[in-house]
Amino acid sequence: MIAIACDHGAVALKKEIEQMLDEMGLAYQDFGTDSSASVDYPVYAEKAARAVTSGECDRGILLCGTGLGMSLAANKVRGIRCALCGDCFSAEMSRRHNNANMLALGARVIGPELAKMITRIFLTTEFEGGRHARRVGMIDTLDQGGTLNE
Ligand code: RB5
């Protein structure tokens, strides 16, 4: 199950991504927004992020004008590793090395075809584990308020 949410700057792109998810046979839960009326992106980032951390959804996709606001907000939710990606290499590495559980996209930065390609890679690439698991564990330590430098 994929959590997906956007602000008013990315409704059209969200619809395109959802169409691709349908074609891929992947179920999703849409947390809004659904119109071009101006909204505050952190509200929608939190809804989708909580769905991921609760286990209700396996991964999440967030979209706003730049992807910046959504990724910054989602990364404030404990347990979220949200990767803002504007290229396919980063999307692949966000999964292989960083075990990102959310993807952020900027609808005013990249076109719909690249956004779909990035999303497909994000959803089909596995985490490599090994030394990367240790590093992701360190991120989790920071996430939980701990330090790596004592
Ligand atoms: C909304 O105008 C815009 O600020 C938002 O979509 C996003 O780009 C924020 O980071």
PDB file of C-alpha atoms and ligand atoms in Angstrom:
ATOM      1  CA  MET A   1       0.000   0.000   0.000  1.00  0.00           C
ATOM      2  CA  ILE A   2       1.377   3.375  -1.039  1.00  0.00           C
ATOM      3  CA  ALA A   3       0.543   6.644   0.742  1.00  0.00           C
ATOM      4  CA  ILE A   4       0.345   9.593  -1.631  1.00  0.00           C
ATOM      5  CA  ALA A   5      -0.292  13.286  -0.951  1.00  0.00           C
ATOM      6  CA  CYS A   6       0.304  16.647  -2.554  1.00  0.00           C
ATOM      7  CA  ASP A   7      -0.368  20.340  -2.132  1.00  0.00           C
ATOM      8  CA  HIS A   8      -2.094  22.648  -4.631  1.00  0.00           C
ATOM      9  CA  GLY A   9       1.092  22.885  -6.710  1.00  0.00           C
ATOM     10  CA  ALA A  10       1.118  19.238  -7.693  1.00  0.00           C
ATOM     11  CA  VAL A  11      -2.436  17.936  -8.080  1.00  0.00           C
ATOM     12  CA  ALA A  12      -2.066  17.232 -11.801  1.00  0.00           C
ATOM     13  CA  LEU A  13       1.199  15.349 -11.292  1.00  0.00           C
ATOM     14  CA  LYS A  14      -0.337  13.320  -8.466  1.00  0.00           C
ATOM     15  CA  LYS A  15      -3.105  12.193 -10.827  1.00  0.00           C
ATOM     16  CA  GLU A  16      -0.519  11.089 -13.385  1.00  0.00           C
ATOM     17  CA  ILE A  17       1.429   9.173 -10.753  1.00  0.00           C
ATOM     18  CA  GLU A  18      -1.777   7.515  -9.536  1.00  0.00           C
ATOM     19  CA  GLN A  19      -2.594   6.449 -13.062  1.00  0.00           C
ATOM     20  CA  MET A  20       0.827   4.810 -13.259  1.00  0.00           C
ATOM     21  CA  LEU A  21       0.271   3.079  -9.913  1.00  0.00           C
ATOM     22  CA  ASP A  22      -3.010   1.733 -11.286  1.00  0.00           C
ATOM     23  CA  GLU A  23      -1.167   0.404 -14.338  1.00  0.00           C
ATOM     24  CA  MET A  24       1.453  -1.186 -12.057  1.00  0.00           C
ATOM     25  CA  GLY A  25      -1.306  -2.836 -10.046  1.00  0.00           C
ATOM     26  CA  LEU A  26      -0.217  -1.062  -6.852  1.00  0.00           C
ATOM     27  CA  ALA A  27      -2.810   0.027  -4.299  1.00  0.00           C
ATOM     28  CA  TYR A  28      -2.582   3.499  -2.828  1.00  0.00           C
ATOM     29  CA  GLN A  29      -4.253   5.726  -0.300  1.00  0.00           C
ATOM     30  CA  ASP A  30      -4.634   9.357  -1.355  1.00  0.00           C
ATOM     31  CA  PHE A  31      -4.384  11.845   1.513  1.00  0.00           C
ATOM     32  CA  GLY A  32      -5.240  14.933  -0.588  1.00  0.00           C
ATOM     33  CA  THR A  33      -5.264  17.681  -1.547  1.00  0.00           C
ATOM     34  CA  ASP A  34      -7.577  17.451  -4.532  1.00  0.00           C
ATOM     35  CA  SER A  35      -7.929  20.978  -5.833  1.00  0.00           C
ATOM     36  CA  SER A  36      -5.887  24.000  -6.816  1.00  0.00           C
ATOM     37  CA  ALA A  37      -7.055  25.891  -3.699  1.00  0.00           C
ATOM     38  CA  SER A  38      -4.021  26.931  -1.690  1.00  0.00           C
ATOM     39  CA  VAL A  39      -3.214  24.636   1.243  1.00  0.00           C
ATOM     40  CA  ASP A  40      -0.355  24.194   3.705  1.00  0.00           C
ATOM     41  CA  TYR A  41       1.860  21.309   2.560  1.00  0.00           C
ATOM     42  CA  PRO A  42       2.992  20.192   6.070  1.00  0.00           C
ATOM     43  CA  VAL A  43      -0.575  19.100   6.861  1.00  0.00           C
ATOM     44  CA  TYR A  44      -0.575  16.691   3.919  1.00  0.00           C
ATOM     45  CA  ALA A  45       3.004  15.571   4.434  1.00  0.00           C
ATOM     46  CA  GLU A  46       2.137  14.585   7.987  1.00  0.00           C
ATOM     47  CA  LYS A  47      -0.964  12.615   7.002  1.00  0.00           C
ATOM     48  CA  ALA A  48       0.950  10.466   4.523  1.00  0.00           C
ATOM     49  CA  ALA A  49       4.020  10.168   6.767  1.00  0.00           C
ATOM     50  CA  ARG A  50       1.954   8.929   9.725  1.00  0.00           C
ATOM     51  CA  ALA A  51       0.366   6.334   7.462  1.00  0.00           C
ATOM     52  CA  VAL A  52       3.863   5.037   6.685  1.00  0.00           C
ATOM     53  CA  THR A  53       5.162   5.042  10.263  1.00  0.00           C
ATOM     54  CA  SER A  54       1.997   3.337  11.524  1.00  0.00           C
ATOM     55  CA  GLY A  55       2.526   0.510   9.048  1.00  0.00           C
ATOM     56  CA  GLU A  56      -0.782   1.235   7.314  1.00  0.00           C
ATOM     57  CA  CYS A  57       1.249   2.038   4.192  1.00  0.00           C
ATOM     58  CA  ASP A  58       4.574   0.555   3.095  1.00  0.00           C
ATOM     59  CA  ARG A  59       5.978   3.614   1.337  1.00  0.00           C
ATOM     60  CA  GLY A  60       4.898   7.127   0.536  1.00  0.00           C
ATOM     61  CA  ILE A  61       5.022   9.629  -2.295  1.00  0.00           C
ATOM     62  CA  LEU A  62       4.799  13.362  -1.620  1.00  0.00           C
ATOM     63  CA  LEU A  63       4.462  16.075  -4.223  1.00  0.00           C
ATOM     64  CA  CYS A  64       4.577  19.856  -4.044  1.00  0.00           C
ATOM     65  CA  GLY A  65       5.963  22.644  -6.208  1.00  0.00           C
ATOM     66  CA  THR A  66       9.594  21.952  -5.445  1.00  0.00           C
ATOM     67  CA  GLY A  67       9.360  18.813  -3.326  1.00  0.00           C
ATOM     68  CA  LEU A  68      11.320  20.719  -0.695  1.00  0.00           C
ATOM     69  CA  GLY A  69       8.551  21.621   1.714  1.00  0.00           C
ATOM     70  CA  MET A  70       7.035  18.154   1.606  1.00  0.00           C
ATOM     71  CA  SER A  71      10.377  16.416   2.189  1.00  0.00           C
ATOM     72  CA  LEU A  72      11.386  18.770   5.001  1.00  0.00           C
ATOM     73  CA  ALA A  73       8.052  18.296   6.763  1.00  0.00           C
ATOM     74  CA  ALA A  74       7.958  14.514   6.318  1.00  0.00           C
ATOM     75  CA  ASN A  75      11.495  14.146   7.658  1.00  0.00           C
ATOM     76  CA  LYS A  76      10.348  15.717  10.934  1.00  0.00           C
ATOM     77  CA  VAL A  77       8.100  12.701  11.539  1.00  0.00           C
ATOM     78  CA  ARG A  78      10.011  10.094  13.513  1.00  0.00           C
ATOM     79  CA  GLY A  79      10.778   7.045  11.410  1.00  0.00           C
ATOM     80  CA  ILE A  80      10.518   8.805   8.062  1.00  0.00           C
ATOM     81  CA  ARG A  81      13.409   8.883   5.615  1.00  0.00           C
ATOM     82  CA  CYS A  82      12.064  11.019   2.777  1.00  0.00           C
ATOM     83  CA  ALA A  83      14.249  11.501  -0.297  1.00  0.00           C
ATOM     84  CA  LEU A  84      13.696  14.444  -2.606  1.00  0.00           C
ATOM     85  CA  CYS A  85      14.688  13.154  -6.051  1.00  0.00           C
ATOM     86  CA  GLY A  86      14.971  14.910  -9.382  1.00  0.00           C
ATOM     87  CA  ASP A  87      16.927  12.185 -11.183  1.00  0.00           C
ATOM     88  CA  CYS A  88      16.830   8.426 -11.616  1.00  0.00           C
ATOM     89  CA  PHE A  89      20.248   7.723 -10.069  1.00  0.00           C
ATOM     90  CA  SER A  90      19.271   9.423  -6.810  1.00  0.00           C
ATOM     91  CA  ALA A  91      15.973   7.557  -6.783  1.00  0.00           C
ATOM     92  CA  GLU A  92      17.769   4.220  -7.115  1.00  0.00           C
ATOM     93  CA  MET A  93      20.345   5.079  -4.461  1.00  0.00           C
ATOM     94  CA  SER A  94      17.712   6.415  -2.074  1.00  0.00           C
ATOM     95  CA  ARG A  95      16.444   2.855  -1.901  1.00  0.00           C
ATOM     96  CA  ARG A  96      19.661   0.817  -2.282  1.00  0.00           C
ATOM     97  CA  HIS A  97      21.741   2.818   0.189  1.00  0.00           C
ATOM     98  CA  ASN A  98      19.398   4.957   2.291  1.00  0.00           C
ATOM     99  CA  ASN A  99      16.338   2.723   2.562  1.00  0.00           C
ATOM    100  CA  ALA A 100      14.160   5.790   1.999  1.00  0.00           C
ATOM    101  CA  ASN A 101      10.543   5.080   2.860  1.00  0.00           C
ATOM    102  CA  MET A 102       9.141   8.212   1.244  1.00  0.00           C
ATOM    103  CA  LEU A 103       9.837   9.944  -2.052  1.00  0.00           C
ATOM    104  CA  ALA A 104       9.308  13.661  -2.652  1.00  0.00           C
ATOM    105  CA  LEU A 105       8.923  15.160  -6.120  1.00  0.00           C
ATOM    106  CA  GLY A 106       8.804  18.751  -7.328  1.00  0.00           C
ATOM    107  CA  ALA A 107       6.043  19.246  -9.873  1.00  0.00           C
ATOM    108  CA  ARG A 108       7.423  22.634 -10.882  1.00  0.00           C
ATOM    109  CA  VAL A 109      10.942  21.238 -11.246  1.00  0.00           C
ATOM    110  CA  ILE A 110      10.657  18.051 -13.286  1.00  0.00           C
ATOM    111  CA  GLY A 111       8.267  16.900 -15.991  1.00  0.00           C
ATOM    112  CA  PRO A 112       5.669  14.173 -15.573  1.00  0.00           C
ATOM    113  CA  GLU A 113       7.539  11.493 -17.520  1.00  0.00           C
ATOM    114  CA  LEU A 114      10.703  11.872 -15.437  1.00  0.00           C
ATOM    115  CA  ALA A 115       8.594  11.991 -12.274  1.00  0.00           C
ATOM    116  CA  LYS A 116       6.939   8.709 -13.229  1.00  0.00           C
ATOM    117  CA  MET A 117      10.283   7.093 -14.069  1.00  0.00           C
ATOM    118  CA  ILE A 118      11.709   8.189 -10.695  1.00  0.00           C
ATOM    119  CA  THR A 119       8.642   6.878  -8.893  1.00  0.00           C
ATOM    120  CA  ARG A 120       8.799   3.530 -10.670  1.00  0.00           C
ATOM    121  CA  ILE A 121      12.465   3.125  -9.707  1.00  0.00           C
ATOM    122  CA  PHE A 122      11.763   4.147  -6.114  1.00  0.00           C
ATOM    123  CA  LEU A 123       8.985   1.582  -5.807  1.00  0.00           C
ATOM    124  CA  THR A 124      10.830  -1.321  -7.422  1.00  0.00           C
ATOM    125  CA  THR A 125      14.342  -1.022  -5.945  1.00  0.00           C
ATOM    126  CA  GLU A 126      15.310  -2.933  -2.801  1.00  0.00           C
ATOM    127  CA  PHE A 127      17.546  -1.845   0.065  1.00  0.00           C
ATOM    128  CA  GLU A 128      21.014  -3.448  -0.079  1.00  0.00           C
ATOM    129  CA  GLY A 129      21.517  -3.673   3.685  1.00  0.00           C
ATOM    130  CA  GLY A 130      25.062  -4.550   4.867  1.00  0.00           C
ATOM    131  CA  ARG A 131      27.171  -1.489   5.642  1.00  0.00           C
ATOM    132  CA  HIS A 132      24.263   0.688   4.572  1.00  0.00           C
ATOM    133  CA  ALA A 133      22.095  -0.778   7.318  1.00  0.00           C
ATOM    134  CA  ARG A 134      24.629   0.445   9.893  1.00  0.00           C
ATOM    135  CA  ARG A 135      24.482   3.955   8.463  1.00  0.00           C
ATOM    136  CA  VAL A 136      20.701   3.997   8.266  1.00  0.00           C
ATOM    137  CA  GLY A 137      20.741   2.834  11.888  1.00  0.00           C
ATOM    138  CA  MET A 138      22.821   5.907  12.688  1.00  0.00           C
ATOM    139  CA  ILE A 139      20.213   8.110  11.038  1.00  0.00           C
ATOM    140  CA  ASP A 140      17.626   6.404  13.224  1.00  0.00           C
ATOM    141  CA  THR A 141      19.721   7.184  16.304  1.00  0.00           C
ATOM    142  CA  LEU A 142      19.690  10.869  15.374  1.00  0.00           C
ATOM    143  CA  ASP A 143      15.973  10.624  14.636  1.00  0.00           C
ATOM    144  CA  GLN A 144      15.391   9.360  18.167  1.00  0.00           C
ATOM    145  CA  GLY A 145      17.343  12.242  19.696  1.00  0.00           C
ATOM    146  CA  GLY A 146      20.560  10.354  20.232  1.00  0.00           C
ATOM    147  CA  THR A 147      24.093  11.348  19.252  1.00  0.00           C
ATOM    148  CA  LEU A 148      26.826   9.589  17.264  1.00  0.00           C
ATOM    149  CA  ASN A 149      29.650  11.693  18.681  1.00  0.00           C
ATOM    150  CA  GLU A 150      30.090  11.050  22.361  1.00  0.00           C
TER     151      GLU A 150
HETATM  152  C1  RB5 B   1       3.434  26.381  -2.788  1.00  0.00           C
HETATM  153  O1  RB5 B   1       3.349  27.608  -3.408  1.00  0.00           O
HETATM  154  C2  RB5 B   1       4.871  25.922  -2.711  1.00  0.00           C
HETATM  155  O2  RB5 B   1       5.549  26.669  -1.755  1.00  0.00           O
HETATM  156  C3  RB5 B   1       4.940  24.449  -2.377  1.00  0.00           C
HETATM  157  O3  RB5 B   1       4.288  23.733  -3.365  1.00  0.00           O
HETATM  158  C4  RB5 B   1       6.313  23.849  -2.263  1.00  0.00           C
HETATM  159  O4  RB5 B   1       7.093  24.131  -3.360  1.00  0.00           O
HETATM  160  C5  RB5 B   1       7.001  24.118  -0.991  1.00  0.00           C
HETATM  161  O5  RB5 B   1       8.117  23.661  -0.722  1.00  0.00           O
END
